[in-house]
Each structure stands twice: as structure tokens, then as C-alpha cells.
Amino acid sequence: MRTPIIAGNWKMNKTIAETLELVREIRKLLGEAPANVEVVLCPPFTSLWVAKNALGRSRYSLGAQDVYWEPKGAFTGEISPTMLQDLATYVIIGHSERRQYFSETDETVNRKVQAALAHGLKPIMCVGEKLEEYEAGKTTEVVGRQTRGGLAGLTPEQMQNVVIAYEPVWAIGTGKAATGTGANAVVAQAVRGPLAEMFGAEVAQATRVQYGGSVTPANIAEFMAQPDLDGGLVGGASLKAADFVEIVRQTATVKVQT
Ligand code: PEP
């Protein structure tokens, strides 16, 4: 039984004051995070400390949006896994915006995944095909390659702490989400397939895989009804407390029923 995980990727949004406001709003609407859904908030680095204090000993978890692989040193502007250890439980790695605007590759993603795990952080590793790859029928090939490359060298034990987010790039921030059945088929074939080859059938079945790409309260139920999807990585809708809370609530309801 895989516990669904909804993570809000706030991207480069929210000052410290705005962070406090959004955290308070979410908690006012949702109360405590439901027992059967893991809820993760991923504010920018600058807001992690204040969000951690605002969340106190609640069931909500925090995630960072990126991490560098070195523990410390002359890497101006970077944030190390040791710096995040006391602040976050999860860290998003290899988001398509990092791949697109900051030249991240499967190799750098892999270094970051390894470094995060070595320091007790749980990676949410993002994979997903671009529009031209989707249109050229290359989705399985691209997502399979990203899955294999990003997770190279890991042990089956380490995989217990890895979450994968399947995010078709053409669906991110566009309002044009994939279909539930379409996303499920990609995850079954291009994510769980390689996981089975690399780590065995048990790990392939136990690993949590989120869907991401224009998730809203109107479509989350369609994704959560799918057997291979275990939650969502939510961008735009995670900045609106009411929408984010509704996405968490529907996930809790649908996953209990299926
Ligand atoms: C994301 O940032 O990972 C994302 C899926 O964004 P959005 O929900 O806005 O498409």
C-alpha cells in the first residue's frame, strides 16, 4: 500500500510574510494533514525556516526545490544538502524548469539524488517529455532514459526514500493536463518498467510516483483514480490555499475508495 503524496511546488513565489499567510490559510482550511495522504509544502529556500516554525509539530512536511551535490565550499549561490538537513524532509530534483533554464542533465540530477539521499533528504525526482518529444512518439524513450539516468547507482534500500514525479513538460503551467489513463500508461511503462529492471519488481511496486502538470481540484480525482499514480506535484494551484486543500481532500477520498 503506497501512501499518496501531494506536494506543492511554490516555485519562485512568496516572500516570508506571504509564506506565513499561505501556511496559515492552508492550516485554517485543512486543519491537520490527513492521516492517509502525505502533504508537502515546497516554498523557496528563503521561506523554509519560517514555514518550519509555522508548521511546528504538525503532520505537514517541508520540501526544498533544489539542492547542490557538494556538502560545502566555494559554490556561490548554491545550497548544500547539509544546509537543508534540518529544514526539509524532501527535495525536488530535476524539475523541468531546472533542466530547461539551468542546463540540468540526467547526470547532474543523479549527483543531486545521490547527495540528497546520503544526507537523509528524500528526493522527489522529476521526469517528463517535452512537447516535441511527445508529438514525435518519444515519451516512453525519454521518460525511461530520465528514470534510469537519474537513479543510476542507487540501491533498492535507497529507493524506499525516493519519490518520482512524472510531469509531461507540455502540461506544466499550461492548463493543458494529461489524461488520467495517458499518464498512468506512461508511469506503468516508462517509470515502473525501468524500476523493475533496475531494482526488482518489489521496488517497482513500492515506489511512489506522482503526476504533475496543471493539476487542479477539477482534475485531481481523475488522476487519483489511476492505479499507478500516487499523488501529485502541484505548481500553480498550490499557491491558492482553497485549491490546494481541495486537491488534498479529494486525494484522501479517492485513494481510500480505490
Ligand atoms: C510543477 O511546477 O511541477 C507543475 C506541475 O506546475 P503546474 O501545476 O502549475 O502545471
PDB file of C-alpha atoms and ligand atoms in Angstrom:
ATOM      1  CA  MET A   1       0.000   0.000   0.000  1.00  0.00           C
ATOM      2  CA  ARG A   2       1.595   3.276  -1.153  1.00  0.00           C
ATOM      3  CA  THR A   3       0.667   6.399   0.817  1.00  0.00           C
ATOM      4  CA  PRO A   4      -0.279   9.126  -1.663  1.00  0.00           C
ATOM      5  CA  ILE A   5       1.800  12.278  -1.516  1.00  0.00           C
ATOM      6  CA  ILE A   6       0.662  15.741  -2.589  1.00  0.00           C
ATOM      7  CA  ALA A   7       3.473  18.264  -2.850  1.00  0.00           C
ATOM      8  CA  GLY A   8       3.029  21.968  -3.536  1.00  0.00           C
ATOM      9  CA  ASN A   9       5.848  23.427  -5.624  1.00  0.00           C
ATOM     10  CA  TRP A  10       5.667  27.150  -4.940  1.00  0.00           C
ATOM     11  CA  LYS A  11       8.480  27.833  -7.431  1.00  0.00           C
ATOM     12  CA  MET A  12       9.923  31.379  -7.174  1.00  0.00           C
ATOM     13  CA  ASN A  13       6.906  32.782  -5.360  1.00  0.00           C
ATOM     14  CA  LYS A  14       6.131  34.115  -1.882  1.00  0.00           C
ATOM     15  CA  THR A  15       8.055  36.420   0.411  1.00  0.00           C
ATOM     16  CA  ILE A  16       8.454  35.499   4.062  1.00  0.00           C
ATOM     17  CA  ALA A  17       5.294  37.387   5.023  1.00  0.00           C
ATOM     18  CA  GLU A  18       3.357  35.790   2.149  1.00  0.00           C
ATOM     19  CA  THR A  19       4.646  32.361   3.155  1.00  0.00           C
ATOM     20  CA  LEU A  20       3.268  32.778   6.655  1.00  0.00           C
ATOM     21  CA  GLU A  21      -0.053  33.875   5.254  1.00  0.00           C
ATOM     22  CA  LEU A  22      -0.350  30.895   2.868  1.00  0.00           C
ATOM     23  CA  VAL A  23       0.703  28.352   5.510  1.00  0.00           C
ATOM     24  CA  ARG A  24      -1.832  29.784   7.945  1.00  0.00           C
ATOM     25  CA  GLU A  25      -4.570  29.760   5.325  1.00  0.00           C
ATOM     26  CA  ILE A  26      -3.888  26.127   4.379  1.00  0.00           C
ATOM     27  CA  ARG A  27      -3.942  25.037   8.006  1.00  0.00           C
ATOM     28  CA  LYS A  28      -7.097  27.016   8.708  1.00  0.00           C
ATOM     29  CA  LEU A  29      -8.913  25.327   5.822  1.00  0.00           C
ATOM     30  CA  LEU A  30      -7.495  21.815   6.138  1.00  0.00           C
ATOM     31  CA  GLY A  31      -6.587  21.632   9.804  1.00  0.00           C
ATOM     32  CA  GLU A  32      -4.100  18.825  10.333  1.00  0.00           C
ATOM     33  CA  ALA A  33      -2.891  16.993   7.230  1.00  0.00           C
ATOM     34  CA  PRO A  34      -4.985  13.828   6.695  1.00  0.00           C
ATOM     35  CA  ALA A  35      -3.516  10.601   8.050  1.00  0.00           C
ATOM     36  CA  ASN A  36      -3.739   8.816   4.682  1.00  0.00           C
ATOM     37  CA  VAL A  37      -2.112  11.497   2.496  1.00  0.00           C
ATOM     38  CA  GLU A  38       1.335  12.982   2.928  1.00  0.00           C
ATOM     39  CA  VAL A  39       1.198  16.741   2.407  1.00  0.00           C
ATOM     40  CA  VAL A  40       4.432  18.512   1.488  1.00  0.00           C
ATOM     41  CA  LEU A  41       4.934  22.235   1.044  1.00  0.00           C
ATOM     42  CA  CYS A  42       7.928  23.307  -1.058  1.00  0.00           C
ATOM     43  CA  PRO A  43       8.472  27.039  -0.626  1.00  0.00           C
ATOM     44  CA  PRO A  44      11.617  28.810  -1.827  1.00  0.00           C
ATOM     45  CA  PHE A  45      14.803  28.364   0.246  1.00  0.00           C
ATOM     46  CA  THR A  46      14.309  31.767   1.874  1.00  0.00           C
ATOM     47  CA  SER A  47      10.971  30.691   3.354  1.00  0.00           C
ATOM     48  CA  LEU A  48      11.872  27.222   4.645  1.00  0.00           C
ATOM     49  CA  TRP A  49      12.810  28.352   8.151  1.00  0.00           C
ATOM     50  CA  VAL A  50       9.724  30.464   8.697  1.00  0.00           C
ATOM     51  CA  ALA A  51       7.487  27.735   7.229  1.00  0.00           C
ATOM     52  CA  LYS A  52       9.112  25.150   9.501  1.00  0.00           C
ATOM     53  CA  ASN A  53       8.380  27.256  12.549  1.00  0.00           C
ATOM     54  CA  ALA A  54       4.833  27.944  11.425  1.00  0.00           C
ATOM     55  CA  LEU A  55       4.164  24.215  10.891  1.00  0.00           C
ATOM     56  CA  GLY A  56       5.629  23.190  14.248  1.00  0.00           C
ATOM     57  CA  ARG A  57       4.977  19.567  15.135  1.00  0.00           C
ATOM     58  CA  SER A  58       2.161  19.054  12.629  1.00  0.00           C
ATOM     59  CA  ARG A  59       1.927  16.206  10.088  1.00  0.00           C
ATOM     60  CA  TYR A  60       2.797  18.553   7.206  1.00  0.00           C
ATOM     61  CA  SER A  61       6.241  18.078   5.677  1.00  0.00           C
ATOM     62  CA  LEU A  62       8.515  20.560   4.003  1.00  0.00           C
ATOM     63  CA  GLY A  63      10.489  20.183   0.810  1.00  0.00           C
ATOM     64  CA  ALA A  64      13.152  22.298  -0.864  1.00  0.00           C
ATOM     65  CA  GLN A  65      13.040  22.941  -4.617  1.00  0.00           C
ATOM     66  CA  ASP A  66      16.635  22.035  -5.448  1.00  0.00           C
ATOM     67  CA  VAL A  67      19.955  21.109  -3.842  1.00  0.00           C
ATOM     68  CA  TYR A  68      23.597  21.110  -4.892  1.00  0.00           C
ATOM     69  CA  TRP A  69      25.617  17.904  -4.527  1.00  0.00           C
ATOM     70  CA  GLU A  70      28.636  19.224  -2.601  1.00  0.00           C
ATOM     71  CA  PRO A  71      28.304  19.489   1.202  1.00  0.00           C
ATOM     72  CA  LYS A  72      30.059  22.889   1.371  1.00  0.00           C
ATOM     73  CA  GLY A  73      32.636  25.072  -0.358  1.00  0.00           C
ATOM     74  CA  ALA A  74      33.190  27.733  -2.986  1.00  0.00           C
ATOM     75  CA  PHE A  75      29.977  27.353  -4.967  1.00  0.00           C
ATOM     76  CA  THR A  76      28.467  30.830  -4.798  1.00  0.00           C
ATOM     77  CA  GLY A  77      24.714  30.870  -4.692  1.00  0.00           C
ATOM     78  CA  GLU A  78      24.247  27.137  -4.210  1.00  0.00           C
ATOM     79  CA  ILE A  79      22.541  25.410  -1.256  1.00  0.00           C
ATOM     80  CA  SER A  80      24.023  22.178   0.082  1.00  0.00           C
ATOM     81  CA  PRO A  81      22.297  19.068   1.420  1.00  0.00           C
ATOM     82  CA  THR A  82      23.830  19.683   4.858  1.00  0.00           C
ATOM     83  CA  MET A  83      22.193  23.125   4.932  1.00  0.00           C
ATOM     84  CA  LEU A  84      18.816  21.576   4.169  1.00  0.00           C
ATOM     85  CA  GLN A  85      19.029  18.645   6.556  1.00  0.00           C
ATOM     86  CA  ASP A  86      17.424  20.494   9.463  1.00  0.00           C
ATOM     87  CA  LEU A  87      14.941  22.388   7.327  1.00  0.00           C
ATOM     88  CA  ALA A  88      13.329  19.961   4.917  1.00  0.00           C
ATOM     89  CA  THR A  89      12.331  16.313   4.599  1.00  0.00           C
ATOM     90  CA  TYR A  90      12.010  16.281   0.813  1.00  0.00           C
ATOM     91  CA  VAL A  91      13.804  17.978  -2.043  1.00  0.00           C
ATOM     92  CA  ILE A  92      12.549  18.372  -5.616  1.00  0.00           C
ATOM     93  CA  ILE A  93      15.319  17.414  -8.040  1.00  0.00           C
ATOM     94  CA  GLY A  94      15.431  17.721 -11.821  1.00  0.00           C
ATOM     95  CA  HIS A  95      12.268  19.775 -12.283  1.00  0.00           C
ATOM     96  CA  SER A  96      11.825  20.512 -15.988  1.00  0.00           C
ATOM     97  CA  GLU A  97      12.357  24.228 -15.316  1.00  0.00           C
ATOM     98  CA  ARG A  98      15.787  23.376 -13.856  1.00  0.00           C
ATOM     99  CA  ARG A  99      16.523  21.194 -16.864  1.00  0.00           C
ATOM    100  CA  GLN A 100      15.329  23.880 -19.292  1.00  0.00           C
ATOM    101  CA  TYR A 101      16.662  27.123 -17.771  1.00  0.00           C
ATOM    102  CA  PHE A 102      19.628  25.878 -15.732  1.00  0.00           C
ATOM    103  CA  SER A 103      21.013  23.185 -18.044  1.00  0.00           C
ATOM    104  CA  GLU A 104      20.440  20.271 -15.682  1.00  0.00           C
ATOM    105  CA  THR A 105      21.050  16.855 -17.183  1.00  0.00           C
ATOM    106  CA  ASP A 106      20.341  13.291 -16.080  1.00  0.00           C
ATOM    107  CA  GLU A 107      23.920  13.232 -14.799  1.00  0.00           C
ATOM    108  CA  THR A 108      23.574  16.303 -12.568  1.00  0.00           C
ATOM    109  CA  VAL A 109      20.154  15.071 -11.450  1.00  0.00           C
ATOM    110  CA  ASN A 110      21.770  11.773 -10.465  1.00  0.00           C
ATOM    111  CA  ARG A 111      24.517  13.523  -8.493  1.00  0.00           C
ATOM    112  CA  LYS A 112      21.903  15.552  -6.641  1.00  0.00           C
ATOM    113  CA  VAL A 113      19.743  12.497  -5.929  1.00  0.00           C
ATOM    114  CA  GLN A 114      22.764  10.638  -4.542  1.00  0.00           C
ATOM    115  CA  ALA A 115      23.835  13.615  -2.419  1.00  0.00           C
ATOM    116  CA  ALA A 116      20.325  14.175  -1.054  1.00  0.00           C
ATOM    117  CA  LEU A 117      19.983  10.534  -0.014  1.00  0.00           C
ATOM    118  CA  ALA A 118      23.450  10.496   1.542  1.00  0.00           C
ATOM    119  CA  HIS A 119      22.337  13.371   3.787  1.00  0.00           C
ATOM    120  CA  GLY A 120      18.956  11.974   4.764  1.00  0.00           C
ATOM    121  CA  LEU A 121      16.844  14.045   2.365  1.00  0.00           C
ATOM    122  CA  LYS A 122      14.139  12.365   0.290  1.00  0.00           C
ATOM    123  CA  PRO A 123      14.301  13.280  -3.411  1.00  0.00           C
ATOM    124  CA  ILE A 124      11.203  13.978  -5.458  1.00  0.00           C
ATOM    125  CA  MET A 125      12.829  13.320  -8.821  1.00  0.00           C
ATOM    126  CA  CYS A 126      11.024  14.807 -11.807  1.00  0.00           C
ATOM    127  CA  VAL A 127      10.865  13.211 -15.232  1.00  0.00           C
ATOM    128  CA  GLY A 128       8.794  14.131 -18.272  1.00  0.00           C
ATOM    129  CA  GLU A 129       8.873  14.601 -22.009  1.00  0.00           C
ATOM    130  CA  LYS A 130       8.801  17.902 -23.910  1.00  0.00           C
ATOM    131  CA  LEU A 131       6.033  18.711 -26.384  1.00  0.00           C
ATOM    132  CA  GLU A 132       8.135  17.878 -29.446  1.00  0.00           C
ATOM    133  CA  GLU A 133       9.142  14.546 -27.893  1.00  0.00           C
ATOM    134  CA  TYR A 134       5.504  13.787 -27.085  1.00  0.00           C
ATOM    135  CA  GLU A 135       4.452  14.629 -30.643  1.00  0.00           C
ATOM    136  CA  ALA A 136       7.270  12.503 -32.075  1.00  0.00           C
ATOM    137  CA  GLY A 137       6.093   9.487 -30.062  1.00  0.00           C
ATOM    138  CA  LYS A 138       9.236   9.502 -27.916  1.00  0.00           C
ATOM    139  CA  THR A 139       7.608   9.709 -24.482  1.00  0.00           C
ATOM    140  CA  THR A 140       8.486   6.187 -23.332  1.00  0.00           C
ATOM    141  CA  GLU A 141      12.057   6.508 -24.536  1.00  0.00           C
ATOM    142  CA  VAL A 142      12.647   9.918 -22.900  1.00  0.00           C
ATOM    143  CA  VAL A 143      10.955   9.184 -19.588  1.00  0.00           C
ATOM    144  CA  GLY A 144      12.630   5.774 -19.397  1.00  0.00           C
ATOM    145  CA  ARG A 145      16.039   7.336 -20.032  1.00  0.00           C
ATOM    146  CA  GLN A 146      15.484  10.041 -17.400  1.00  0.00           C
ATOM    147  CA  THR A 147      14.330   7.452 -14.863  1.00  0.00           C
ATOM    148  CA  ARG A 148      17.349   5.215 -15.472  1.00  0.00           C
ATOM    149  CA  GLY A 149      19.834   8.092 -15.589  1.00  0.00           C
ATOM    150  CA  GLY A 150      18.564   9.900 -12.528  1.00  0.00           C
ATOM    151  CA  LEU A 151      18.513   6.772 -10.384  1.00  0.00           C
ATOM    152  CA  ALA A 152      21.735   5.139 -11.617  1.00  0.00           C
ATOM    153  CA  GLY A 153      23.827   3.592  -8.879  1.00  0.00           C
ATOM    154  CA  LEU A 154      21.135   3.619  -6.190  1.00  0.00           C
ATOM    155  CA  THR A 155      20.382   0.552  -4.094  1.00  0.00           C
ATOM    156  CA  PRO A 156      16.914  -0.974  -3.645  1.00  0.00           C
ATOM    157  CA  GLU A 157      17.079   0.173   0.006  1.00  0.00           C
ATOM    158  CA  GLN A 158      17.707   3.777  -1.024  1.00  0.00           C
ATOM    159  CA  MET A 159      14.688   3.613  -3.316  1.00  0.00           C
ATOM    160  CA  GLN A 160      12.448   3.455  -0.234  1.00  0.00           C
ATOM    161  CA  ASN A 161      13.163   7.170   0.187  1.00  0.00           C
ATOM    162  CA  VAL A 162      12.706   8.245  -3.415  1.00  0.00           C
ATOM    163  CA  VAL A 163       9.527   9.701  -4.914  1.00  0.00           C
ATOM    164  CA  ILE A 164       9.253  10.169  -8.669  1.00  0.00           C
ATOM    165  CA  ALA A 165       7.113  12.873 -10.274  1.00  0.00           C
ATOM    166  CA  TYR A 166       6.009  12.228 -13.843  1.00  0.00           C
ATOM    167  CA  GLU A 167       5.429  15.664 -15.319  1.00  0.00           C
ATOM    168  CA  PRO A 168       4.916  15.981 -19.065  1.00  0.00           C
ATOM    169  CA  VAL A 169       6.575  19.320 -19.804  1.00  0.00           C
ATOM    170  CA  TRP A 170       3.771  20.338 -22.160  1.00  0.00           C
ATOM    171  CA  ALA A 171       1.341  20.110 -19.232  1.00  0.00           C
ATOM    172  CA  ILE A 172       3.293  22.240 -16.746  1.00  0.00           C
ATOM    173  CA  GLY A 173       1.766  25.655 -16.211  1.00  0.00           C
ATOM    174  CA  THR A 174      -0.181  25.419 -19.467  1.00  0.00           C
ATOM    175  CA  GLY A 175      -3.617  24.476 -18.169  1.00  0.00           C
ATOM    176  CA  LYS A 176      -3.464  21.507 -20.555  1.00  0.00           C
ATOM    177  CA  ALA A 177      -3.179  18.458 -18.305  1.00  0.00           C
ATOM    178  CA  ALA A 178      -2.567  14.917 -19.497  1.00  0.00           C
ATOM    179  CA  THR A 179      -5.408  12.417 -19.180  1.00  0.00           C
ATOM    180  CA  GLY A 180      -5.517  10.055 -16.235  1.00  0.00           C
ATOM    181  CA  THR A 181      -5.220   6.965 -18.406  1.00  0.00           C
ATOM    182  CA  GLY A 182      -2.471   8.538 -20.525  1.00  0.00           C
ATOM    183  CA  ALA A 183      -0.342   9.478 -17.509  1.00  0.00           C
ATOM    184  CA  ASN A 184      -0.959   6.098 -15.895  1.00  0.00           C
ATOM    185  CA  ALA A 185       0.215   4.270 -19.018  1.00  0.00           C
ATOM    186  CA  VAL A 186       3.447   6.293 -19.170  1.00  0.00           C
ATOM    187  CA  VAL A 187       4.156   5.690 -15.493  1.00  0.00           C
ATOM    188  CA  ALA A 188       3.457   1.955 -15.752  1.00  0.00           C
ATOM    189  CA  GLN A 189       5.650   1.540 -18.813  1.00  0.00           C
ATOM    190  CA  ALA A 190       8.371   4.184 -18.660  1.00  0.00           C
ATOM    191  CA  VAL A 191       8.802   4.566 -14.888  1.00  0.00           C
ATOM    192  CA  ARG A 192       7.800   1.324 -13.169  1.00  0.00           C
ATOM    193  CA  GLY A 193       9.220  -0.721 -16.083  1.00  0.00           C
ATOM    194  CA  PRO A 194      12.770   0.622 -15.655  1.00  0.00           C
ATOM    195  CA  LEU A 195      12.394   0.482 -11.855  1.00  0.00           C
ATOM    196  CA  ALA A 196      11.639  -3.244 -12.106  1.00  0.00           C
ATOM    197  CA  GLU A 197      14.678  -3.818 -14.332  1.00  0.00           C
ATOM    198  CA  MET A 198      16.983  -1.811 -12.093  1.00  0.00           C
ATOM    199  CA  PHE A 199      15.756  -2.701  -8.614  1.00  0.00           C
ATOM    200  CA  GLY A 200      13.297  -5.585  -8.937  1.00  0.00           C
ATOM    201  CA  ALA A 201       9.523  -5.951  -9.075  1.00  0.00           C
ATOM    202  CA  GLU A 202       9.023  -5.231  -5.391  1.00  0.00           C
ATOM    203  CA  VAL A 203      10.695  -1.811  -5.570  1.00  0.00           C
ATOM    204  CA  ALA A 204       8.820  -1.025  -8.787  1.00  0.00           C
ATOM    205  CA  GLN A 205       5.537  -1.641  -6.977  1.00  0.00           C
ATOM    206  CA  ALA A 206       6.535   0.092  -3.733  1.00  0.00           C
ATOM    207  CA  THR A 207       7.870   3.349  -5.224  1.00  0.00           C
ATOM    208  CA  ARG A 208       5.522   6.309  -5.140  1.00  0.00           C
ATOM    209  CA  VAL A 209       5.007   8.100  -8.457  1.00  0.00           C
ATOM    210  CA  GLN A 210       3.197  11.424  -8.598  1.00  0.00           C
ATOM    211  CA  TYR A 211       1.568  13.050 -11.598  1.00  0.00           C
ATOM    212  CA  GLY A 212       2.331  16.739 -12.211  1.00  0.00           C
ATOM    213  CA  GLY A 213       1.163  19.181 -14.865  1.00  0.00           C
ATOM    214  CA  SER A 214      -1.789  21.576 -14.473  1.00  0.00           C
ATOM    215  CA  VAL A 215      -3.324  19.641 -11.573  1.00  0.00           C
ATOM    216  CA  THR A 216      -6.434  21.378 -10.234  1.00  0.00           C
ATOM    217  CA  PRO A 217      -9.383  20.489  -7.992  1.00  0.00           C
ATOM    218  CA  ALA A 218     -11.302  19.771 -11.212  1.00  0.00           C
ATOM    219  CA  ASN A 219      -8.965  17.036 -12.475  1.00  0.00           C
ATOM    220  CA  ILE A 220      -7.179  15.561  -9.448  1.00  0.00           C
ATOM    221  CA  ALA A 221      -9.820  12.843  -8.956  1.00  0.00           C
ATOM    222  CA  GLU A 222      -9.243  11.575 -12.496  1.00  0.00           C
ATOM    223  CA  PHE A 223      -5.527  11.116 -11.769  1.00  0.00           C
ATOM    224  CA  MET A 224      -6.002   9.644  -8.310  1.00  0.00           C
ATOM    225  CA  ALA A 225      -8.400   7.020  -9.659  1.00  0.00           C
ATOM    226  CA  GLN A 226      -5.468   5.535 -11.592  1.00  0.00           C
ATOM    227  CA  PRO A 227      -3.669   2.565 -10.034  1.00  0.00           C
ATOM    228  CA  ASP A 228      -0.101   3.686 -10.786  1.00  0.00           C
ATOM    229  CA  LEU A 229      -0.421   7.325  -9.684  1.00  0.00           C
ATOM    230  CA  ASP A 230       0.246   8.092  -6.032  1.00  0.00           C
ATOM    231  CA  GLY A 231      -0.427  11.768  -5.627  1.00  0.00           C
ATOM    232  CA  GLY A 232       0.535  14.967  -7.375  1.00  0.00           C
ATOM    233  CA  LEU A 233       3.226  17.580  -7.719  1.00  0.00           C
ATOM    234  CA  VAL A 234       1.204  20.766  -7.876  1.00  0.00           C
ATOM    235  CA  GLY A 235       2.525  24.112  -9.122  1.00  0.00           C
ATOM    236  CA  GLY A 236       0.089  26.949  -9.779  1.00  0.00           C
ATOM    237  CA  ALA A 237      -2.789  25.507  -7.750  1.00  0.00           C
ATOM    238  CA  SER A 238      -0.544  25.119  -4.686  1.00  0.00           C
ATOM    239  CA  LEU A 239      -0.384  28.910  -4.381  1.00  0.00           C
ATOM    240  CA  LYS A 240      -4.135  29.101  -3.749  1.00  0.00           C
ATOM    241  CA  ALA A 241      -4.942  27.672  -0.327  1.00  0.00           C
ATOM    242  CA  ALA A 242      -8.501  26.649  -1.193  1.00  0.00           C
ATOM    243  CA  ASP A 243      -7.432  24.832  -4.373  1.00  0.00           C
ATOM    244  CA  PHE A 244      -4.504  23.079  -2.722  1.00  0.00           C
ATOM    245  CA  VAL A 245      -6.639  21.953   0.217  1.00  0.00           C
ATOM    246  CA  GLU A 246      -9.323  20.665  -2.136  1.00  0.00           C
ATOM    247  CA  ILE A 247      -6.684  18.677  -4.065  1.00  0.00           C
ATOM    248  CA  VAL A 248      -5.504  17.088  -0.798  1.00  0.00           C
ATOM    249  CA  ARG A 249      -9.083  16.323   0.302  1.00  0.00           C
ATOM    250  CA  GLN A 250     -10.030  14.711  -2.996  1.00  0.00           C
ATOM    251  CA  THR A 251      -6.845  12.637  -2.974  1.00  0.00           C
ATOM    252  CA  ALA A 252      -7.692  11.365   0.504  1.00  0.00           C
ATOM    253  CA  THR A 253     -11.219  10.465  -0.591  1.00  0.00           C
ATOM    254  CA  VAL A 254     -10.432   8.865  -3.956  1.00  0.00           C
ATOM    255  CA  LYS A 255      -7.445   6.856  -2.754  1.00  0.00           C
ATOM    256  CA  VAL A 256      -9.413   5.423   0.158  1.00  0.00           C
ATOM    257  CA  GLN A 257     -12.101   4.234  -2.234  1.00  0.00           C
ATOM    258  CA  THR A 258      -9.789   2.707  -4.856  1.00  0.00           C
TER     259      THR A 258
HETATM  260  C1  PEP B   1       5.110  21.976 -11.360  1.00  0.00           C
HETATM  261  O1  PEP B   1       5.595  23.038 -11.059  1.00  0.00           O
HETATM  262  O2  PEP B   1       5.729  20.928 -11.111  1.00  0.00           O
HETATM  263  C2  PEP B   1       3.803  21.958 -12.013  1.00  0.00           C
HETATM  264  C3  PEP B   1       3.297  20.796 -12.341  1.00  0.00           C
HETATM  265  O3  PEP B   1       3.199  23.167 -12.256  1.00  0.00           O
HETATM  266  P1  PEP B   1       1.650  23.387 -12.643  1.00  0.00           P
HETATM  267  O4  PEP B   1       0.848  22.594 -11.642  1.00  0.00           O
HETATM  268  O5  PEP B   1       1.447  24.861 -12.497  1.00  0.00           O
HETATM  269  O6  PEP B   1       1.455  22.890 -14.017  1.00  0.00           O
END
